Amino acid sequence: MPTLVCTGCSSSLGLLALSSFVSRIIASPPSAQWRILAAYRSTSLTAGQEELAKRCREHPDKLSLDWMTLDLLKLSSVEAFARRVKEALKEEEGVDVLFINAAMYNMGARTVDLGGAAWTQEALVNHLSQHYLVQMLAPLLTRASANGLPRSRLVFTSSQLHTSIKSLDELAPRLKPSTTDHSSGKSRYAASKVAQLISARYWQRHFAAAKADARPVDVVTVSPGFVPTTGLTRDVPLLGRLLMRYILSLMPFAVSESEGAARLARTIPASPSDSDDALSSLLAELSKTDNPPLVFLAGPSTAPVPTVDEVRSGARGAVRGGVAEDLLARTEDDEMWKQVEWLLPSEDTLRSWAGATE
């Protein structure tokens, strides 16, 4: 039974993307039944979540959906969510797709104490908690299971705003600020997305170096584009939200929620037979090359998947712009990577931080 674990799919783009995946499964010929373990932050389900759960219950031969609480502002909640995922699986089963879509954007700087240091909420939700979740579920991604995907997949929802961060020196003041550091919501969000790309690149290399008998894990990052009507703007003042919903949403550079969701949904394979689709083929081919670039999908959902040559040359389908492009192209022993080690705390460190904040 293939398993999809997803975060940030309880509303807006994530819920639409998950609904699209469910529709594909329902419409497809009978195959292996999918298990969906979806995270949500609230204490009760929304009408949209209830409706999706109802659709899944109507097709028990094709899929099941379990909503599980997760608050990415609390590392202890991340631990509890990971435990529930493990409990939902049989001993020989693994996670086939880990889809990480949750994000936070605050207008004002809000910090959380972790290990005696102040980290911004954007750093915690958009990066550290996600990195910790992957650490705990990594063994399940590499575990092959009957009727599962031949290659599992780790997907991060990214943002092209990362390009606004031009130097590594800009990260600490926006993610782990001192009392004298000041930053805008946009710059903190952008910095957190650079940190997330650093994590994605780290995991890509980690899984590439796994034992020969481990199931291969493909790592993909995807940008939904600028979608001004999502829940990400909930902290923006009312006038700003109205501007984005009724003015900016009409601009040619804006993306609708349905299109943004479609860009996310195309990263999730629907069945083992999807291993022959264009994206799966691209990832498999890239894995055969030395130090393959991290795939970064942007642009219309109907656009052809980039070719191997396009990704390797940076023409399309790769991380472009800002300090992230330079950093991710360098080998892991490069001095630049040593400068960002503070953004990749060990599982033991994150566990100690989780215990200290209980």
Tab-separated table of N, CA and C in Angstrom, residues 35-122:
chain	number	residue	atom	x	y	z
A	35	ARG	N	-2.757	5.182	0.940
A	35	ARG	CA	-3.011	5.675	2.292
A	35	ARG	C	-2.498	7.114	2.354
A	36	ILE	N	-3.353	8.053	2.756
A	36	ILE	CA	-2.963	9.458	2.875
A	36	ILE	C	-2.989	9.847	4.346
A	37	LEU	N	-1.872	10.325	4.835
A	37	LEU	CA	-1.759	10.816	6.207
A	37	LEU	C	-1.475	12.310	6.109
A	38	ALA	N	-2.491	13.113	6.385
A	38	ALA	CA	-2.402	14.554	6.151
A	38	ALA	C	-2.422	15.327	7.462
A	39	ALA	N	-1.525	16.291	7.560
A	39	ALA	CA	-1.420	17.095	8.775
A	39	ALA	C	-2.339	18.307	8.707
A	40	TYR	N	-2.857	18.693	9.859
A	40	TYR	CA	-3.597	19.949	9.961
A	40	TYR	C	-3.360	20.529	11.350
A	41	ARG	N	-3.405	21.856	11.426
A	41	ARG	CA	-3.037	22.518	12.675
A	41	ARG	C	-4.216	22.707	13.620
A	42	SER	N	-5.408	22.938	13.084
A	42	SER	CA	-6.565	23.251	13.917
A	42	SER	C	-7.003	22.050	14.747
A	43	THR	N	-7.843	22.323	15.726
A	43	THR	CA	-8.355	21.249	16.577
A	43	THR	C	-9.589	20.588	15.981
A	44	SER	N	-10.161	21.198	14.947
A	44	SER	CA	-11.326	20.609	14.286
A	44	SER	C	-11.170	20.755	12.776
A	45	LEU	N	-11.813	19.862	12.045
A	45	LEU	CA	-11.702	19.869	10.591
A	45	LEU	C	-12.602	20.931	9.979
A	46	THR	N	-12.138	21.523	8.890
A	46	THR	CA	-12.944	22.485	8.151
A	46	THR	C	-13.912	21.735	7.239
A	47	ALA	N	-14.837	22.478	6.657
A	47	ALA	CA	-15.787	21.859	5.730
A	47	ALA	C	-15.058	21.245	4.542
A	48	GLY	N	-14.009	21.923	4.075
A	48	GLY	CA	-13.241	21.400	2.945
A	48	GLY	C	-12.542	20.099	3.283
A	49	GLN	N	-11.988	20.015	4.481
A	49	GLN	CA	-11.329	18.781	4.909
A	49	GLN	C	-12.335	17.650	5.076
A	50	GLU	N	-13.482	17.970	5.659
A	50	GLU	CA	-14.530	16.967	5.845
A	50	GLU	C	-15.014	16.430	4.497
A	51	GLU	N	-15.182	17.325	3.541
A	51	GLU	CA	-15.649	16.923	2.217
A	51	GLU	C	-14.641	16.001	1.541
A	52	LEU	N	-13.357	16.319	1.669
A	52	LEU	CA	-12.336	15.469	1.060
A	52	LEU	C	-12.302	14.102	1.735
A	53	ALA	N	-12.437	14.086	3.052
A	53	ALA	CA	-12.466	12.814	3.772
A	53	ALA	C	-13.667	11.979	3.335
A	54	LYS	N	-14.797	12.633	3.113
A	54	LYS	CA	-16.005	11.936	2.663
A	54	LYS	C	-15.782	11.304	1.287
A	55	ARG	N	-15.151	12.052	0.379
A	55	ARG	CA	-14.871	11.506	-0.953
A	55	ARG	C	-13.995	10.262	-0.860
A	56	CYS	N	-13.031	10.303	0.034
A	56	CYS	CA	-12.140	9.151	0.189
A	56	CYS	C	-12.890	7.950	0.764
A	57	ARG	N	-13.787	8.204	1.707
A	57	ARG	CA	-14.557	7.099	2.301
A	57	ARG	C	-15.468	6.438	1.272
A	58	GLU	N	-15.849	7.182	0.247
A	58	GLU	CA	-16.721	6.629	-0.792
A	58	GLU	C	-15.971	5.707	-1.746
A	59	HIS	N	-14.641	5.683	-1.644
A	59	HIS	CA	-13.820	4.831	-2.515
A	59	HIS	C	-12.786	4.080	-1.674
A	60	PRO	N	-13.258	3.245	-0.741
A	60	PRO	CA	-12.326	2.564	0.174
A	60	PRO	C	-11.387	1.592	-0.521
A	61	ASP	N	-11.739	1.180	-1.737
A	61	ASP	CA	-10.871	0.260	-2.467
A	61	ASP	C	-9.692	0.980	-3.117
A	62	LYS	N	-9.754	2.315	-3.147
A	62	LYS	CA	-8.702	3.070	-3.830
A	62	LYS	C	-7.842	3.912	-2.899
A	63	LEU	N	-8.424	4.402	-1.810
A	63	LEU	CA	-7.621	5.246	-0.928
A	63	LEU	C	-8.298	5.450	0.418
A	64	SER	N	-7.481	5.834	1.384
A	64	SER	CA	-7.978	6.207	2.709
A	64	SER	C	-7.286	7.500	3.110
A	65	LEU	N	-7.957	8.285	3.941
A	65	LEU	CA	-7.411	9.572	4.370
A	65	LEU	C	-7.572	9.720	5.870
A	66	ASP	N	-6.473	9.982	6.540
A	66	ASP	CA	-6.488	10.258	7.973
A	66	ASP	C	-5.887	11.636	8.211
A	67	TRP	N	-6.637	12.499	8.893
A	67	TRP	CA	-6.123	13.808	9.280
A	67	TRP	C	-5.452	13.695	10.638
A	68	MET	N	-4.240	14.234	10.754
A	68	MET	CA	-3.472	14.171	11.993
A	68	MET	C	-3.007	15.574	12.376
A	69	THR	N	-3.135	15.910	13.642
A	69	THR	CA	-2.758	17.256	14.070
A	69	THR	C	-1.241	17.448	14.035
A	70	LEU	N	-0.849	18.656	13.648
A	70	LEU	CA	0.566	19.028	13.597
A	70	LEU	C	0.676	20.536	13.707
A	71	ASP	N	1.457	20.991	14.667
A	71	ASP	CA	1.747	22.413	14.826
A	71	ASP	C	3.244	22.601	14.612
A	72	LEU	N	3.611	23.137	13.465
A	72	LEU	CA	5.024	23.283	13.127
A	72	LEU	C	5.729	24.350	13.958
A	73	LEU	N	4.981	25.075	14.774
A	73	LEU	CA	5.603	26.016	15.699
A	73	LEU	C	6.140	25.308	16.938
A	74	LYS	N	5.855	24.012	17.052
A	74	LYS	CA	6.307	23.243	18.211
A	74	LYS	C	7.037	21.991	17.731
A	75	LEU	N	8.313	21.895	18.046
A	75	LEU	CA	9.080	20.717	17.646
A	75	LEU	C	8.524	19.454	18.297
A	76	SER	N	7.955	19.584	19.487
A	76	SER	CA	7.359	18.421	20.147
A	76	SER	C	6.151	17.912	19.362
A	77	SER	N	5.428	18.816	18.709
A	77	SER	CA	4.294	18.409	17.876
A	77	SER	C	4.782	17.681	16.631
A	78	VAL	N	5.923	18.113	16.104
A	78	VAL	CA	6.519	17.422	14.953
A	78	VAL	C	6.876	15.991	15.346
A	79	GLU	N	7.427	15.827	16.535
A	79	GLU	CA	7.758	14.485	17.028
A	79	GLU	C	6.504	13.624	17.147
A	80	ALA	N	5.447	14.195	17.711
A	80	ALA	CA	4.205	13.442	17.898
A	80	ALA	C	3.603	13.044	16.557
A	81	PHE	N	3.664	13.946	15.586
A	81	PHE	CA	3.141	13.639	14.252
A	81	PHE	C	3.941	12.502	13.621
A	82	ALA	N	5.260	12.559	13.718
A	82	ALA	CA	6.100	11.501	13.150
A	82	ALA	C	5.794	10.157	13.805
A	83	ARG	N	5.556	10.161	15.115
A	83	ARG	CA	5.206	8.914	15.806
A	83	ARG	C	3.890	8.353	15.278
A	84	ARG	N	2.912	9.227	15.058
A	84	ARG	CA	1.613	8.752	14.558
A	84	ARG	C	1.741	8.186	13.146
A	85	VAL	N	2.601	8.798	12.339
A	85	VAL	CA	2.838	8.262	10.994
A	85	VAL	C	3.419	6.857	11.095
A	86	LYS	N	4.406	6.682	11.945
A	86	LYS	CA	5.040	5.369	12.102
A	86	LYS	C	4.048	4.335	12.628
A	87	GLU	N	3.182	4.750	13.540
A	87	GLU	CA	2.189	3.830	14.100
A	87	GLU	C	1.151	3.416	13.058
A	88	ALA	N	0.917	4.273	12.070
A	88	ALA	CA	-0.082	3.974	11.043
A	88	ALA	C	0.423	2.958	10.025
A	89	LEU	N	1.734	2.744	9.989
A	89	LEU	CA	2.332	1.843	9.011
A	89	LEU	C	2.637	0.489	9.628
A	90	LYS	N	2.543	-0.529	8.814
A	90	LYS	CA	2.980	-1.844	9.248
A	90	LYS	C	4.500	-1.889	9.206
A	91	GLU	N	5.059	-2.887	9.847
A	91	GLU	CA	6.510	-2.951	10.008
A	91	GLU	C	7.250	-2.929	8.679
A	92	GLU	N	6.668	-3.542	7.658
A	92	GLU	CA	7.364	-3.640	6.375
A	92	GLU	C	6.988	-2.509	5.415
A	93	GLU	N	6.183	-1.557	5.866
A	93	GLU	CA	5.734	-0.485	4.983
A	93	GLU	C	6.582	0.775	5.156
A	94	GLY	N	6.622	1.571	4.089
A	94	GLY	CA	7.371	2.814	4.132
A	94	GLY	C	6.519	3.985	3.674
A	95	VAL	N	7.138	5.150	3.610
A	95	VAL	CA	6.487	6.357	3.088
A	95	VAL	C	6.934	6.529	1.641
A	96	ASP	N	5.980	6.622	0.738
A	96	ASP	CA	6.307	6.724	-0.682
A	96	ASP	C	6.480	8.167	-1.136
A	97	VAL	N	5.679	9.065	-0.586
A	97	VAL	CA	5.795	10.488	-0.909
A	97	VAL	C	5.651	11.295	0.376
A	98	LEU	N	6.616	12.152	0.630
A	98	LEU	CA	6.527	13.113	1.734
A	98	LEU	C	6.439	14.487	1.088
A	99	PHE	N	5.263	15.084	1.188
A	99	PHE	CA	4.968	16.350	0.517
A	99	PHE	C	4.891	17.448	1.576
A	100	ILE	N	5.855	18.364	1.561
A	100	ILE	CA	5.955	19.400	2.592
A	100	ILE	C	5.572	20.740	1.987
A	101	ASN	N	4.411	21.233	2.406
A	101	ASN	CA	3.859	22.430	1.784
A	101	ASN	C	3.597	23.564	2.776
A	102	ALA	N	3.623	23.290	4.065
A	102	ALA	CA	3.263	24.303	5.060
A	102	ALA	C	4.257	25.461	5.070
A	103	ALA	N	3.745	26.663	5.359
A	103	ALA	CA	4.612	27.836	5.431
A	103	ALA	C	3.957	28.915	6.280
A	104	MET	N	4.784	29.849	6.745
A	104	MET	CA	4.302	30.972	7.561
A	104	MET	C	4.932	32.260	7.064
A	105	TYR	N	4.133	33.320	7.088
A	105	TYR	CA	4.592	34.655	6.689
A	105	TYR	C	4.016	35.644	7.697
A	106	ASN	N	4.879	36.225	8.520
A	106	ASN	CA	4.446	37.201	9.516
A	106	ASN	C	4.852	38.602	9.092
A	107	MET	N	3.981	39.554	9.326
A	107	MET	CA	4.340	40.945	9.056
A	107	MET	C	5.342	41.453	10.084
A	108	GLY	N	5.114	41.117	11.349
A	108	GLY	CA	6.023	41.528	12.410
A	108	GLY	C	6.913	40.377	12.830
A	109	ALA	N	8.108	40.707	13.315
A	109	ALA	CA	9.050	39.670	13.732
A	109	ALA	C	8.593	39.026	15.035
A	110	ARG	N	8.422	37.712	15.010
A	110	ARG	CA	8.054	36.952	16.200
A	110	ARG	C	9.059	35.821	16.342
A	111	THR	N	9.555	35.656	17.541
A	111	THR	CA	10.617	34.677	17.736
A	111	THR	C	10.206	33.575	18.704
A	112	VAL	N	10.938	32.474	18.607
A	112	VAL	CA	10.756	31.318	19.479
A	112	VAL	C	12.120	30.967	20.051
A	113	ASP	N	12.171	30.663	21.350
A	113	ASP	CA	13.440	30.292	21.968
A	113	ASP	C	13.739	28.825	21.694
A	114	LEU	N	14.856	28.579	21.059
A	114	LEU	CA	15.303	27.216	20.766
A	114	LEU	C	16.769	27.097	21.161
A	115	GLY	N	17.052	26.242	22.103
A	115	GLY	CA	18.432	26.057	22.528
A	115	GLY	C	19.062	27.315	23.089
A	116	GLY	N	18.252	28.173	23.689
A	116	GLY	CA	18.783	29.394	24.272
A	116	GLY	C	18.972	30.529	23.294
A	117	ALA	N	18.534	30.345	22.054
A	117	ALA	CA	18.658	31.391	21.039
A	117	ALA	C	17.284	31.707	20.461
A	118	ALA	N	17.130	32.929	20.002
A	118	ALA	CA	15.870	33.355	19.397
A	118	ALA	C	15.891	33.064	17.901
A	119	TRP	N	14.929	32.280	17.453
A	119	TRP	CA	14.742	32.006	16.028
A	119	TRP	C	13.399	32.602	15.615
A	120	THR	N	13.320	33.118	14.410
A	120	THR	CA	12.042	33.644	13.953
A	120	THR	C	11.073	32.498	13.695
A	121	GLN	N	9.789	32.808	13.793
A	121	GLN	CA	8.784	31.783	13.525
A	121	GLN	C	8.887	31.271	12.091
A	122	GLU	N	9.268	32.147	11.168
A	122	GLU	CA	9.452	31.701	9.783
A	122	GLU	C	10.555	30.650	9.693
